mmCIF file of C-alpha atoms in Angstrom:
data_model
loop_
_atom_site.group_PDB
_atom_site.id
_atom_site.type_symbol
_atom_site.label_atom_id
_atom_site.label_comp_id
_atom_site.label_asym_id
_atom_site.label_seq_id
_atom_site.Cartn_x
_atom_site.Cartn_y
_atom_site.Cartn_z
ATOM 1 C CA UNK B 1 73.570 86.012 -27.105
ATOM 2 C CA UNK B 2 73.311 82.476 -25.595
ATOM 3 C CA UNK B 3 70.908 81.910 -22.897
ATOM 4 C CA UNK B 4 71.441 79.193 -20.578
ATOM 5 C CA UNK B 5 68.558 77.237 -19.127
ATOM 6 C CA UNK B 6 70.240 77.042 -15.560
ATOM 7 C CA UNK B 7 72.630 79.003 -13.665
ATOM 8 C CA UNK B 8 75.816 78.076 -12.162
ATOM 9 C CA UNK B 9 78.792 76.025 -12.499
ATOM 10 C CA UNK B 10 77.349 73.538 -15.140
ATOM 11 C CA UNK B 11 78.039 76.329 -17.538
ATOM 12 C CA UNK B 12 81.584 77.140 -16.747
ATOM 13 C CA UNK B 13 83.233 75.467 -19.644
ATOM 14 C CA UNK B 14 80.744 76.850 -22.168
ATOM 15 C CA UNK B 15 81.080 80.306 -20.881
ATOM 16 C CA UNK B 16 84.784 80.156 -21.027
ATOM 17 C CA UNK B 17 84.614 78.729 -24.616
ATOM 18 C CA UNK B 18 82.319 81.650 -25.660
ATOM 19 C CA UNK B 19 84.588 84.268 -23.885
ATOM 20 C CA UNK B 20 87.663 82.905 -25.665
ATOM 21 C CA UNK B 21 85.894 82.822 -29.037
ATOM 22 C CA UNK B 22 85.016 86.512 -28.674
ATOM 23 C CA UNK B 23 88.510 87.389 -27.501
ATOM 24 C CA UNK B 24 90.001 85.747 -30.632
ATOM 25 C CA UNK B 25 87.253 87.252 -32.896
ATOM 26 C CA UNK B 26 87.513 90.812 -31.640
ATOM 27 C CA UNK B 27 91.237 90.395 -31.017
ATOM 28 C CA UNK B 28 90.902 91.535 -27.367
ATOM 29 C CA UNK B 29 93.794 90.774 -25.016
ATOM 30 C CA UNK B 30 92.347 90.549 -21.353
ATOM 31 C CA UNK B 31 89.886 88.059 -19.860
ATOM 32 C CA UNK B 32 88.956 89.109 -16.275
ATOM 33 C CA UNK B 33 87.109 86.383 -14.296
ATOM 34 C CA UNK B 34 85.587 85.719 -10.841
ATOM 35 C CA UNK B 35 86.827 82.800 -8.903
ATOM 36 C CA UNK B 36 86.291 82.341 -5.258
ATOM 37 C CA UNK B 37 88.166 79.125 -4.565
ATOM 38 C CA UNK B 38 90.099 78.781 -7.546
ATOM 39 C CA UNK B 39 88.090 76.004 -9.613
ATOM 40 C CA UNK B 40 86.922 78.599 -12.412
ATOM 41 C CA UNK B 41 90.339 80.037 -12.602
ATOM 42 C CA UNK B 42 92.018 76.548 -13.002
ATOM 43 C CA UNK B 43 89.518 75.727 -15.931
ATOM 44 C CA UNK B 44 90.189 79.156 -17.530
ATOM 45 C CA UNK B 45 94.059 78.593 -17.302
ATOM 46 C CA UNK B 46 93.567 75.395 -19.352
ATOM 47 C CA UNK B 47 91.907 77.172 -22.262
ATOM 48 C CA UNK B 48 93.350 80.590 -22.243
ATOM 49 C CA UNK B 49 95.000 81.351 -25.577
ATOM 50 C CA UNK B 50 98.634 82.591 -25.889
ATOM 51 C CA UNK B 51 98.788 86.477 -25.967
ATOM 52 C CA UNK B 52 95.655 86.713 -23.543
ATOM 53 C CA UNK B 53 96.234 87.995 -20.042
ATOM 54 C CA UNK B 54 94.031 86.271 -17.614
ATOM 55 C CA UNK B 55 93.026 88.282 -14.412
ATOM 56 C CA UNK B 56 91.360 86.502 -11.747
ATOM 57 C CA UNK B 57 89.503 88.610 -9.110
ATOM 58 C CA UNK B 58 88.618 86.582 -5.845
ATOM 59 C CA UNK B 59 86.808 87.661 -2.827
ATOM 60 C CA UNK B 60 88.665 89.858 -0.304
ATOM 61 C CA UNK B 61 90.407 88.032 2.557
ATOM 62 C CA UNK B 62 88.084 87.662 5.339
ATOM 63 C CA UNK B 63 84.952 87.646 3.043
ATOM 64 C CA UNK B 64 83.582 84.488 5.013
ATOM 65 C CA UNK B 65 85.688 84.213 8.066
ATOM 66 C CA UNK B 66 87.878 86.905 9.588
ATOM 67 C CA UNK B 67 91.419 86.743 8.020
ATOM 68 C CA UNK B 68 90.696 83.767 5.903
ATOM 69 C CA UNK B 69 91.516 83.268 2.152
ATOM 70 C CA UNK B 70 89.026 81.131 0.310
ATOM 71 C CA UNK B 71 91.131 81.040 -2.822
ATOM 72 C CA UNK B 72 93.457 77.861 -3.433
ATOM 73 C CA UNK B 73 97.172 78.840 -2.763
ATOM 74 C CA UNK B 74 98.088 75.869 -5.267
ATOM 75 C CA UNK B 75 96.056 77.342 -7.993
ATOM 76 C CA UNK B 76 97.306 80.571 -7.115
ATOM 77 C CA UNK B 77 100.955 79.638 -7.406
ATOM 78 C CA UNK B 78 100.082 77.900 -10.830
ATOM 79 C CA UNK B 79 98.293 81.141 -12.325
ATOM 80 C CA UNK B 80 101.267 83.248 -11.137
ATOM 81 C CA UNK B 81 103.882 81.006 -12.438
ATOM 82 C CA UNK B 82 102.234 81.218 -15.894
ATOM 83 C CA UNK B 83 102.202 84.966 -15.979
ATOM 84 C CA UNK B 84 98.666 85.530 -15.003
ATOM 85 C CA UNK B 85 97.141 87.739 -12.229
ATOM 86 C CA UNK B 86 95.130 86.913 -9.035
ATOM 87 C CA UNK B 87 93.679 90.022 -7.505
ATOM 88 C CA UNK B 88 91.890 89.960 -4.060
ATOM 89 C CA UNK B 89 89.960 93.146 -3.227
ATOM 90 C CA UNK B 90 86.826 94.430 -1.469
ATOM 91 C CA UNK B 91 83.637 94.093 -3.397
ATOM 92 C CA UNK B 92 82.975 97.463 -5.043
ATOM 93 C CA UNK B 93 79.210 97.138 -4.996
ATOM 94 C CA UNK B 94 78.827 96.154 -1.187
ATOM 95 C CA UNK B 95 82.027 96.437 0.748
ATOM 96 C CA UNK B 96 81.501 98.645 3.606
ATOM 97 C CA UNK B 97 77.885 99.280 2.785
ATOM 98 C CA UNK B 98 77.315 95.762 3.574
ATOM 99 C CA UNK B 99 78.362 96.153 7.247
ATOM 100 C CA UNK B 100 75.910 99.243 7.570
ATOM 101 C CA UNK B 101 73.098 97.268 5.994
ATOM 102 C CA UNK B 102 73.601 94.357 8.429
ATOM 103 C CA UNK B 103 73.858 96.670 11.299
ATOM 104 C CA UNK B 104 71.204 99.185 10.549
ATOM 105 C CA UNK B 105 68.842 97.504 8.038
ATOM 106 C CA UNK B 106 69.120 100.115 5.315
ATOM 107 C CA UNK B 107 69.958 100.056 1.735
ATOM 108 C CA UNK B 108 72.720 102.025 -0.015
ATOM 109 C CA UNK B 109 73.535 103.211 -3.331
ATOM 110 C CA UNK B 110 76.107 100.599 -4.287
ATOM 111 C CA UNK B 111 73.559 97.833 -3.311
ATOM 112 C CA UNK B 112 70.863 99.434 -5.268
ATOM 113 C CA UNK B 113 73.210 99.382 -8.339
ATOM 114 C CA UNK B 114 74.182 95.741 -7.480
ATOM 115 C CA UNK B 115 70.600 94.740 -7.384
ATOM 116 C CA UNK B 116 69.554 96.626 -10.696
ATOM 117 C CA UNK B 117 72.319 94.540 -12.360
ATOM 118 C CA UNK B 118 70.880 91.377 -10.989
ATOM 119 C CA UNK B 119 67.703 92.041 -12.947
ATOM 120 C CA UNK B 120 69.969 90.728 -15.978
ATOM 121 C CA UNK B 121 71.584 88.158 -13.927
ATOM 122 C CA UNK B 122 73.835 87.565 -10.796
ATOM 123 C CA UNK B 123 76.580 87.051 -13.293
ATOM 124 C CA UNK B 124 76.178 90.392 -14.998
ATOM 125 C CA UNK B 125 76.261 91.979 -11.568
ATOM 126 C CA UNK B 126 79.648 90.107 -10.973
ATOM 127 C CA UNK B 127 81.137 91.003 -14.319
ATOM 128 C CA UNK B 128 80.638 94.530 -13.747
ATOM 129 C CA UNK B 129 81.895 94.503 -10.194
ATOM 130 C CA UNK B 130 85.099 92.504 -10.990
ATOM 131 C CA UNK B 131 85.906 94.886 -13.923
ATOM 132 C CA UNK B 132 85.610 97.831 -11.615
ATOM 133 C CA UNK B 133 87.820 96.049 -9.048
ATOM 134 C CA UNK B 134 90.394 95.337 -11.869
ATOM 135 C CA UNK B 135 90.304 98.848 -13.167
ATOM 136 C CA UNK B 136 90.803 100.203 -9.614
ATOM 137 C CA UNK B 137 93.929 98.069 -9.288
ATOM 138 C CA UNK B 138 95.276 99.276 -12.568
ATOM 139 C CA UNK B 139 94.982 95.720 -14.100
ATOM 140 C CA UNK B 140 92.720 97.030 -16.947
ATOM 141 C CA UNK B 141 92.421 100.400 -18.545
ATOM 142 C CA UNK B 142 89.300 102.538 -19.171
ATOM 143 C CA UNK B 143 90.260 102.978 -22.749
ATOM 144 C CA UNK B 144 90.067 99.309 -23.838
ATOM 145 C CA UNK B 145 87.418 96.615 -24.284
ATOM 146 C CA UNK B 146 87.918 93.281 -22.435
ATOM 147 C CA UNK B 147 85.897 90.115 -21.696
ATOM 148 C CA UNK B 148 84.665 89.504 -18.262
ATOM 149 C CA UNK B 149 83.057 86.266 -16.913
ATOM 150 C CA UNK B 150 81.241 85.787 -13.735
ATOM 151 C CA UNK B 151 78.658 83.515 -12.277
ATOM 152 C CA UNK B 152 75.868 82.717 -9.694
ATOM 153 C CA UNK B 153 77.179 81.153 -6.427
ATOM 154 C CA UNK B 154 79.774 78.599 -8.008
ATOM 155 C CA UNK B 155 81.137 78.477 -11.568
ATOM 156 C CA UNK B 156 80.885 80.894 -14.475
ATOM 157 C CA UNK B 157 77.471 81.295 -16.447
ATOM 158 C CA UNK B 158 77.823 84.836 -17.834
ATOM 159 C CA UNK B 159 80.304 86.547 -20.102
ATOM 160 C CA UNK B 160 80.210 90.112 -21.455
ATOM 161 C CA UNK B 161 82.384 92.406 -23.433
ATOM 162 C CA UNK B 162 82.959 95.537 -21.416
ATOM 163 C CA UNK B 163 84.802 98.776 -21.306
ATOM 164 C CA UNK B 164 86.150 99.311 -17.725
ATOM 165 C CA UNK B 165 86.038 102.306 -15.518
ATOM 166 C CA UNK B 166 87.495 102.981 -12.068
ATOM 167 C CA UNK B 167 84.901 102.753 -9.349
ATOM 168 C CA UNK B 168 85.022 106.446 -8.782
ATOM 169 C CA UNK B 169 83.835 106.935 -12.422
ATOM 170 C CA UNK B 170 81.476 103.891 -12.528
ATOM 171 C CA UNK B 171 79.082 105.542 -14.830
ATOM 172 C CA UNK B 172 81.624 105.693 -17.501
ATOM 173 C CA UNK B 173 81.737 101.771 -17.692
ATOM 174 C CA UNK B 174 80.194 100.560 -20.784
ATOM 175 C CA UNK B 175 78.656 97.043 -21.364
ATOM 176 C CA UNK B 176 79.238 96.571 -25.168
ATOM 177 C CA UNK B 177 77.817 93.017 -25.586
ATOM 178 C CA UNK B 178 76.289 90.204 -23.523
ATOM 179 C CA UNK B 179 77.791 87.117 -24.764
ATOM 180 C CA UNK B 180 75.884 84.448 -22.678
ATOM 181 C CA UNK B 181 73.945 84.419 -19.276
ATOM 182 C CA UNK B 182 71.441 82.265 -17.666
ATOM 183 C CA UNK B 183 67.684 83.034 -18.225
ATOM 184 C CA UNK B 184 64.417 81.675 -17.221
ATOM 185 C CA UNK B 185 63.282 82.736 -20.544
ATOM 186 C CA UNK B 186 63.701 80.051 -23.136
ATOM 187 C CA UNK B 187 62.477 80.634 -26.756
ATOM 188 C CA UNK B 188 61.353 77.615 -28.759
#
């Protein structure tokens, strides 16, 4: 496992290279990544090997502003023309619960799971979440291993090998291998 000294978009290229290396080595055929505005998706599109399906999971419409899509329509068109997938969906590990937390100041099961995953890194939480979202949309299957990449705010800084599950069976999801992530721990 590679530990990055800092989190965020400075690791996007390295994270994608690590993910692609694992895809080739393990002969896996799907790469699921998070991308809010399209920058990470564009970088992934440039290095994705033939025979690998790129599935880009974005924020749902209205995440920041009602009815607004943060993802670049130009990048989306490019991805679709090349046969890749762009999937916008509600965040499995917050979604409706976030509205209740904001209104009533409570904490709910999905947010407890999200915060537990953040103990590893924000990117691990994102990888699990986008994998669940992709499985719920039928874009990945629960009987295959895939590589997922997520990040912390902007860019990608985490890559994992993961066996998906549908959100209603979330506890069947398996993390096979953490390929890279940011960490405050740095060995000498």
